[in-house]
Amino acid sequence: MNTGVALGVVQNLVKRFRDLGEDELPAPLPKSGRPKLLSPRTLKVISRQVQSNPSLTAREVKERNPRLLSHISLRCVQQALHDDLDFKSFRACRKPLLTKRQKENRVKFCKKYELWDLETRRIMVAGNMFGTR
């Protein structure tokens, strides 16, 4: 059976487990490298804010959370958004609102064709999609 863990790693864990006794679990070994500045809880807060408002910049995220991110640099927030949360470095496009004239034209169009039966609509849509001769 392939678990994706090397056999030696499993053997060492089993040996440590047996040496400690069956009542205690072996303590995790200290990790190498610099520890992360942002906790999973802080990342979750940032993620929720960006998902609810995709046009937020990293600077705005930092300014909205002074208690959580006061000791964190702007670059660290940018890296967290990109590397940890998989948000890319572009803003979502603003979609333009309909003008008053466009709204009126839509209502006129709907009223004009609201009494058509389903078959007539299908013929018109098919003709518009594929062109008529």
Short mmCIF file of N, CA and C in Angstrom, two decimals:
data_model
loop_
_atom_site.label_atom_id
_atom_site.label_comp_id
_atom_site.label_asym_id
_atom_site.label_seq_id
_atom_site.Cartn_x
_atom_site.Cartn_y
_atom_site.Cartn_z
N MET A 1 0.85 -1.18 0.00
CA MET A 1 0.00 0.00 0.00
C MET A 1 0.90 1.25 0.00
N ASN A 2 0.60 2.20 -0.88
CA ASN A 2 1.40 3.41 -1.01
C ASN A 2 0.67 4.56 -0.32
N THR A 3 1.28 5.12 0.74
CA THR A 3 0.66 6.22 1.48
C THR A 3 1.29 7.56 1.18
N GLY A 4 2.39 7.56 0.43
CA GLY A 4 3.08 8.81 0.14
C GLY A 4 4.07 9.20 1.23
N VAL A 5 4.24 8.33 2.25
CA VAL A 5 5.20 8.58 3.33
C VAL A 5 6.28 7.52 3.24
N ALA A 6 7.53 7.94 3.38
CA ALA A 6 8.64 7.00 3.27
C ALA A 6 8.59 5.97 4.40
N LEU A 7 9.05 4.77 4.10
CA LEU A 7 9.03 3.66 5.06
C LEU A 7 9.85 4.00 6.30
N GLY A 8 11.01 4.63 6.12
CA GLY A 8 11.86 4.99 7.26
C GLY A 8 11.18 5.94 8.23
N VAL A 9 10.39 6.87 7.70
CA VAL A 9 9.66 7.82 8.54
C VAL A 9 8.66 7.08 9.41
N VAL A 10 7.93 6.16 8.81
CA VAL A 10 6.94 5.38 9.56
C VAL A 10 7.64 4.53 10.62
N GLN A 11 8.74 3.89 10.25
CA GLN A 11 9.46 3.05 11.21
C GLN A 11 9.97 3.87 12.39
N ASN A 12 10.50 5.06 12.14
CA ASN A 12 10.97 5.92 13.23
C ASN A 12 9.83 6.35 14.15
N LEU A 13 8.67 6.68 13.58
CA LEU A 13 7.52 7.06 14.40
C LEU A 13 7.05 5.90 15.27
N VAL A 14 7.00 4.70 14.70
CA VAL A 14 6.58 3.52 15.46
C VAL A 14 7.57 3.26 16.59
N LYS A 15 8.86 3.40 16.32
CA LYS A 15 9.89 3.17 17.35
C LYS A 15 9.74 4.19 18.48
N ARG A 16 9.56 5.48 18.14
CA ARG A 16 9.37 6.50 19.18
C ARG A 16 8.11 6.24 19.99
N PHE A 17 7.05 5.79 19.33
CA PHE A 17 5.79 5.49 20.00
C PHE A 17 5.99 4.35 21.00
N ARG A 18 6.72 3.33 20.60
CA ARG A 18 6.96 2.18 21.49
C ARG A 18 7.87 2.57 22.65
N ASP A 19 8.87 3.42 22.39
CA ASP A 19 9.79 3.84 23.45
C ASP A 19 9.08 4.67 24.52
N LEU A 20 8.15 5.54 24.10
CA LEU A 20 7.43 6.38 25.05
C LEU A 20 6.38 5.61 25.84
N GLY A 21 5.90 4.56 25.29
CA GLY A 21 4.79 3.83 25.89
C GLY A 21 3.53 4.12 25.10
N GLU A 22 2.55 3.29 25.30
CA GLU A 22 1.34 3.40 24.47
C GLU A 22 0.39 4.47 24.96
N ASP A 23 0.67 5.07 26.14
CA ASP A 23 -0.22 6.10 26.66
C ASP A 23 0.07 7.48 26.09
N GLU A 24 1.30 7.70 25.63
CA GLU A 24 1.70 9.02 25.14
C GLU A 24 1.98 8.98 23.64
N LEU A 25 1.62 10.07 22.99
CA LEU A 25 1.97 10.22 21.58
C LEU A 25 3.30 10.97 21.49
N PRO A 26 4.12 10.67 20.50
CA PRO A 26 5.38 11.41 20.37
C PRO A 26 5.11 12.87 20.02
N ALA A 27 5.86 13.77 20.65
CA ALA A 27 5.71 15.20 20.38
C ALA A 27 6.26 15.49 18.99
N PRO A 28 5.63 16.41 18.27
CA PRO A 28 6.15 16.74 16.94
C PRO A 28 7.52 17.39 17.04
N LEU A 29 8.36 17.08 16.09
CA LEU A 29 9.70 17.66 16.06
C LEU A 29 9.62 19.13 15.67
N PRO A 30 10.56 19.95 16.14
CA PRO A 30 10.53 21.36 15.75
C PRO A 30 10.78 21.51 14.25
N LYS A 31 10.05 22.43 13.65
CA LYS A 31 10.15 22.64 12.21
C LYS A 31 11.34 23.55 11.90
N SER A 32 11.95 23.31 10.76
CA SER A 32 13.04 24.18 10.34
C SER A 32 12.47 25.37 9.59
N GLY A 33 13.23 26.44 9.52
CA GLY A 33 12.81 27.62 8.78
C GLY A 33 12.12 28.64 9.66
N ARG A 34 11.92 29.80 9.10
CA ARG A 34 11.30 30.89 9.83
C ARG A 34 9.80 30.65 9.97
N PRO A 35 9.22 30.88 11.14
CA PRO A 35 7.78 30.67 11.31
C PRO A 35 6.98 31.75 10.57
N LYS A 36 5.78 31.41 10.18
CA LYS A 36 4.92 32.36 9.46
C LYS A 36 4.45 33.46 10.40
N LEU A 37 4.31 34.67 9.87
CA LEU A 37 3.84 35.80 10.66
C LEU A 37 2.33 35.80 10.82
N LEU A 38 1.62 35.27 9.82
CA LEU A 38 0.16 35.30 9.84
C LEU A 38 -0.38 33.94 10.27
N SER A 39 -1.27 33.97 11.24
CA SER A 39 -1.88 32.74 11.73
C SER A 39 -2.99 32.30 10.77
N PRO A 40 -3.41 31.04 10.84
CA PRO A 40 -4.53 30.59 10.00
C PRO A 40 -5.81 31.41 10.24
N ARG A 41 -6.02 31.84 11.47
CA ARG A 41 -7.20 32.65 11.79
C ARG A 41 -7.14 33.99 11.06
N THR A 42 -5.97 34.63 11.07
CA THR A 42 -5.81 35.91 10.38
C THR A 42 -5.98 35.73 8.87
N LEU A 43 -5.45 34.65 8.33
CA LEU A 43 -5.62 34.38 6.90
C LEU A 43 -7.10 34.20 6.55
N LYS A 44 -7.85 33.57 7.44
CA LYS A 44 -9.28 33.36 7.20
C LYS A 44 -10.03 34.69 7.19
N VAL A 45 -9.65 35.60 8.10
CA VAL A 45 -10.28 36.93 8.14
C VAL A 45 -10.01 37.68 6.84
N ILE A 46 -8.76 37.65 6.40
CA ILE A 46 -8.38 38.33 5.15
C ILE A 46 -9.13 37.71 3.97
N SER A 47 -9.20 36.39 3.93
CA SER A 47 -9.87 35.70 2.83
C SER A 47 -11.34 36.08 2.75
N ARG A 48 -12.02 36.14 3.89
CA ARG A 48 -13.44 36.51 3.89
C ARG A 48 -13.64 37.93 3.36
N GLN A 49 -12.77 38.84 3.76
CA GLN A 49 -12.91 40.22 3.31
C GLN A 49 -12.72 40.34 1.80
N VAL A 50 -11.72 39.65 1.27
CA VAL A 50 -11.44 39.76 -0.17
C VAL A 50 -12.53 39.05 -0.97
N GLN A 51 -13.07 37.95 -0.45
CA GLN A 51 -14.15 37.27 -1.17
C GLN A 51 -15.42 38.12 -1.19
N SER A 52 -15.69 38.85 -0.10
CA SER A 52 -16.89 39.67 -0.08
C SER A 52 -16.73 40.95 -0.90
N ASN A 53 -15.48 41.39 -1.08
CA ASN A 53 -15.22 42.59 -1.89
C ASN A 53 -13.96 42.36 -2.72
N PRO A 54 -14.09 41.76 -3.92
CA PRO A 54 -12.92 41.39 -4.71
C PRO A 54 -12.07 42.56 -5.20
N SER A 55 -12.57 43.77 -5.10
CA SER A 55 -11.78 44.90 -5.59
C SER A 55 -10.84 45.47 -4.52
N LEU A 56 -10.78 44.86 -3.34
CA LEU A 56 -9.88 45.34 -2.29
C LEU A 56 -8.42 45.14 -2.68
N THR A 57 -7.59 46.11 -2.35
CA THR A 57 -6.15 45.97 -2.55
C THR A 57 -5.53 45.49 -1.24
N ALA A 58 -4.28 45.06 -1.31
CA ALA A 58 -3.58 44.61 -0.11
C ALA A 58 -3.46 45.75 0.90
N ARG A 59 -3.23 46.95 0.41
CA ARG A 59 -3.13 48.12 1.30
C ARG A 59 -4.45 48.34 2.04
N GLU A 60 -5.58 48.23 1.33
CA GLU A 60 -6.88 48.42 1.97
C GLU A 60 -7.16 47.32 2.99
N VAL A 61 -6.75 46.10 2.69
CA VAL A 61 -6.92 45.00 3.65
C VAL A 61 -6.14 45.30 4.92
N LYS A 62 -4.92 45.77 4.76
CA LYS A 62 -4.08 46.11 5.92
C LYS A 62 -4.68 47.25 6.73
N GLU A 63 -5.22 48.26 6.05
CA GLU A 63 -5.82 49.41 6.75
C GLU A 63 -7.12 49.04 7.46
N ARG A 64 -7.86 48.08 6.94
CA ARG A 64 -9.13 47.67 7.55
C ARG A 64 -8.93 46.79 8.79
N ASN A 65 -7.73 46.25 8.97
CA ASN A 65 -7.47 45.34 10.09
C ASN A 65 -6.27 45.82 10.91
N PRO A 66 -6.35 46.98 11.54
CA PRO A 66 -5.18 47.50 12.25
C PRO A 66 -4.75 46.62 13.43
N ARG A 67 -5.70 45.99 14.11
CA ARG A 67 -5.33 45.16 15.27
C ARG A 67 -4.63 43.88 14.84
N LEU A 68 -5.06 43.30 13.73
CA LEU A 68 -4.47 42.04 13.27
C LEU A 68 -3.17 42.25 12.50
N LEU A 69 -3.10 43.34 11.73
CA LEU A 69 -2.00 43.50 10.78
C LEU A 69 -1.10 44.70 11.07
N SER A 70 -1.14 45.25 12.28
CA SER A 70 -0.33 46.43 12.56
C SER A 70 1.17 46.13 12.51
N HIS A 71 1.57 44.93 12.89
CA HIS A 71 2.99 44.55 12.92
C HIS A 71 3.43 43.86 11.63
N ILE A 72 2.54 43.78 10.64
CA ILE A 72 2.81 43.08 9.38
C ILE A 72 3.05 44.11 8.28
N SER A 73 4.05 43.86 7.45
CA SER A 73 4.33 44.78 6.34
C SER A 73 3.32 44.58 5.21
N LEU A 74 3.22 45.58 4.36
CA LEU A 74 2.33 45.51 3.20
C LEU A 74 2.74 44.36 2.28
N ARG A 75 4.04 44.19 2.09
CA ARG A 75 4.54 43.12 1.22
C ARG A 75 4.15 41.74 1.76
N CYS A 76 4.15 41.59 3.06
CA CYS A 76 3.75 40.31 3.68
C CYS A 76 2.27 40.03 3.41
N VAL A 77 1.44 41.08 3.47
CA VAL A 77 0.01 40.92 3.17
C VAL A 77 -0.16 40.53 1.70
N GLN A 78 0.61 41.17 0.81
CA GLN A 78 0.54 40.83 -0.62
C GLN A 78 0.92 39.37 -0.85
N GLN A 79 1.99 38.92 -0.20
CA GLN A 79 2.43 37.54 -0.37
C GLN A 79 1.40 36.56 0.18
N ALA A 80 0.78 36.91 1.30
CA ALA A 80 -0.25 36.04 1.87
C ALA A 80 -1.43 35.91 0.92
N LEU A 81 -1.84 37.03 0.34
CA LEU A 81 -2.96 37.00 -0.61
C LEU A 81 -2.63 36.14 -1.82
N HIS A 82 -1.41 36.25 -2.30
CA HIS A 82 -1.02 35.54 -3.52
C HIS A 82 -0.66 34.08 -3.25
N ASP A 83 0.24 33.85 -2.28
CA ASP A 83 0.78 32.51 -2.08
C ASP A 83 -0.12 31.62 -1.22
N ASP A 84 -0.61 32.16 -0.10
CA ASP A 84 -1.37 31.34 0.84
C ASP A 84 -2.85 31.24 0.46
N LEU A 85 -3.42 32.32 -0.06
CA LEU A 85 -4.86 32.35 -0.33
C LEU A 85 -5.21 32.24 -1.81
N ASP A 86 -4.22 32.22 -2.68
CA ASP A 86 -4.41 32.06 -4.13
C ASP A 86 -5.27 33.15 -4.76
N PHE A 87 -5.16 34.37 -4.26
CA PHE A 87 -5.80 35.50 -4.92
C PHE A 87 -4.75 36.12 -5.84
N LYS A 88 -5.12 36.39 -7.07
CA LYS A 88 -4.16 36.92 -8.03
C LYS A 88 -4.10 38.44 -7.94
N SER A 89 -3.07 39.02 -8.54
CA SER A 89 -2.80 40.44 -8.36
C SER A 89 -3.48 41.30 -9.42
N PHE A 90 -4.77 41.19 -9.50
CA PHE A 90 -5.52 42.11 -10.36
C PHE A 90 -6.88 42.33 -9.73
N ARG A 91 -7.47 43.45 -10.06
CA ARG A 91 -8.77 43.79 -9.51
C ARG A 91 -9.88 43.24 -10.40
N ALA A 92 -10.99 42.92 -9.79
CA ALA A 92 -12.15 42.52 -10.57
C ALA A 92 -12.71 43.75 -11.29
N CYS A 93 -13.17 43.56 -12.52
CA CYS A 93 -13.71 44.67 -13.29
C CYS A 93 -15.05 45.11 -12.70
N ARG A 94 -15.27 46.40 -12.71
CA ARG A 94 -16.58 46.91 -12.32
C ARG A 94 -17.51 46.77 -13.51
N LYS A 95 -18.67 46.22 -13.27
CA LYS A 95 -19.63 46.06 -14.34
C LYS A 95 -20.50 47.31 -14.39
N PRO A 96 -20.63 47.92 -15.57
CA PRO A 96 -21.42 49.15 -15.64
C PRO A 96 -22.90 48.87 -15.39
N LEU A 97 -23.56 49.80 -14.74
CA LEU A 97 -24.98 49.68 -14.49
C LEU A 97 -25.76 50.04 -15.75
N LEU A 98 -26.99 49.56 -15.82
CA LEU A 98 -27.83 49.89 -16.96
C LEU A 98 -28.30 51.34 -16.85
N THR A 99 -28.32 52.01 -17.99
CA THR A 99 -28.83 53.38 -18.00
C THR A 99 -30.36 53.33 -17.99
N LYS A 100 -30.96 54.46 -17.75
CA LYS A 100 -32.42 54.54 -17.73
C LYS A 100 -33.00 54.16 -19.09
N ARG A 101 -32.34 54.60 -20.15
CA ARG A 101 -32.81 54.30 -21.51
C ARG A 101 -32.74 52.80 -21.80
N GLN A 102 -31.65 52.15 -21.37
CA GLN A 102 -31.52 50.70 -21.59
C GLN A 102 -32.61 49.93 -20.85
N LYS A 103 -32.93 50.37 -19.64
CA LYS A 103 -33.99 49.71 -18.87
C LYS A 103 -35.34 49.84 -19.58
N GLU A 104 -35.63 51.04 -20.09
CA GLU A 104 -36.89 51.27 -20.80
C GLU A 104 -36.97 50.41 -22.05
N ASN A 105 -35.86 50.31 -22.80
CA ASN A 105 -35.84 49.49 -24.01
C ASN A 105 -36.08 48.02 -23.69
N ARG A 106 -35.53 47.54 -22.59
CA ARG A 106 -35.74 46.14 -22.21
C ARG A 106 -37.21 45.87 -21.89
N VAL A 107 -37.83 46.79 -21.16
CA VAL A 107 -39.24 46.62 -20.82
C VAL A 107 -40.09 46.63 -22.08
N LYS A 108 -39.81 47.54 -23.03
CA LYS A 108 -40.55 47.59 -24.29
C LYS A 108 -40.41 46.28 -25.06
N PHE A 109 -39.19 45.78 -25.13
CA PHE A 109 -38.92 44.53 -25.85
C PHE A 109 -39.72 43.38 -25.23
N CYS A 110 -39.69 43.28 -23.91
CA CYS A 110 -40.39 42.18 -23.23
C CYS A 110 -41.90 42.28 -23.45
N LYS A 111 -42.44 43.49 -23.36
CA LYS A 111 -43.88 43.64 -23.56
C LYS A 111 -44.28 43.32 -24.99
N LYS A 112 -43.41 43.65 -25.94
CA LYS A 112 -43.70 43.40 -27.35
C LYS A 112 -43.81 41.91 -27.64
N TYR A 113 -42.95 41.09 -27.00
CA TYR A 113 -42.89 39.67 -27.33
C TYR A 113 -43.43 38.76 -26.23
N GLU A 114 -44.09 39.31 -25.20
CA GLU A 114 -44.52 38.46 -24.10
C GLU A 114 -45.65 37.50 -24.49
N LEU A 115 -46.42 37.81 -25.52
CA LEU A 115 -47.55 36.95 -25.90
C LEU A 115 -47.17 35.88 -26.91
N TRP A 116 -45.93 35.86 -27.36
CA TRP A 116 -45.50 34.83 -28.31
C TRP A 116 -45.51 33.47 -27.64
N ASP A 117 -45.89 32.44 -28.40
CA ASP A 117 -45.84 31.09 -27.83
C ASP A 117 -44.41 30.55 -27.91
N LEU A 118 -44.17 29.44 -27.26
CA LEU A 118 -42.83 28.89 -27.13
C LEU A 118 -42.22 28.51 -28.48
N GLU A 119 -43.02 27.96 -29.38
CA GLU A 119 -42.50 27.52 -30.68
C GLU A 119 -42.03 28.72 -31.51
N THR A 120 -42.79 29.81 -31.49
CA THR A 120 -42.40 31.00 -32.24
C THR A 120 -41.09 31.57 -31.70
N ARG A 121 -40.94 31.56 -30.37
CA ARG A 121 -39.69 32.04 -29.76
C ARG A 121 -38.51 31.19 -30.20
N ARG A 122 -38.71 29.87 -30.23
CA ARG A 122 -37.62 28.97 -30.63
C ARG A 122 -37.18 29.26 -32.07
N ILE A 123 -38.14 29.47 -32.95
CA ILE A 123 -37.83 29.75 -34.36
C ILE A 123 -37.05 31.06 -34.47
N MET A 124 -37.47 32.08 -33.72
CA MET A 124 -36.80 33.38 -33.78
C MET A 124 -35.38 33.30 -33.22
N VAL A 125 -35.22 32.59 -32.10
CA VAL A 125 -33.90 32.48 -31.49
C VAL A 125 -32.97 31.68 -32.40
N ALA A 126 -33.46 30.58 -32.96
CA ALA A 126 -32.64 29.77 -33.86
C ALA A 126 -32.26 30.58 -35.09
N GLY A 127 -33.18 31.37 -35.61
CA GLY A 127 -32.88 32.20 -36.77
C GLY A 127 -31.84 33.25 -36.46
N ASN A 128 -31.89 33.81 -35.28
CA ASN A 128 -30.91 34.83 -34.90
C ASN A 128 -29.54 34.22 -34.62
N MET A 129 -29.52 33.00 -34.08
CA MET A 129 -28.25 32.37 -33.74
C MET A 129 -27.51 31.88 -34.98
N PHE A 130 -28.23 31.25 -35.89
CA PHE A 130 -27.59 30.60 -37.02
C PHE A 130 -27.76 31.37 -38.33
N GLY A 131 -28.49 32.45 -38.30
CA GLY A 131 -28.69 33.25 -39.50
C GLY A 131 -29.76 32.65 -40.39
N THR A 132 -30.54 33.49 -41.05
CA THR A 132 -31.58 33.02 -41.96
C THR A 132 -31.22 33.43 -43.37
N ARG A 133 -31.72 32.64 -44.32
CA ARG A 133 -31.43 32.95 -45.72
C ARG A 133 -32.62 33.52 -46.42
#
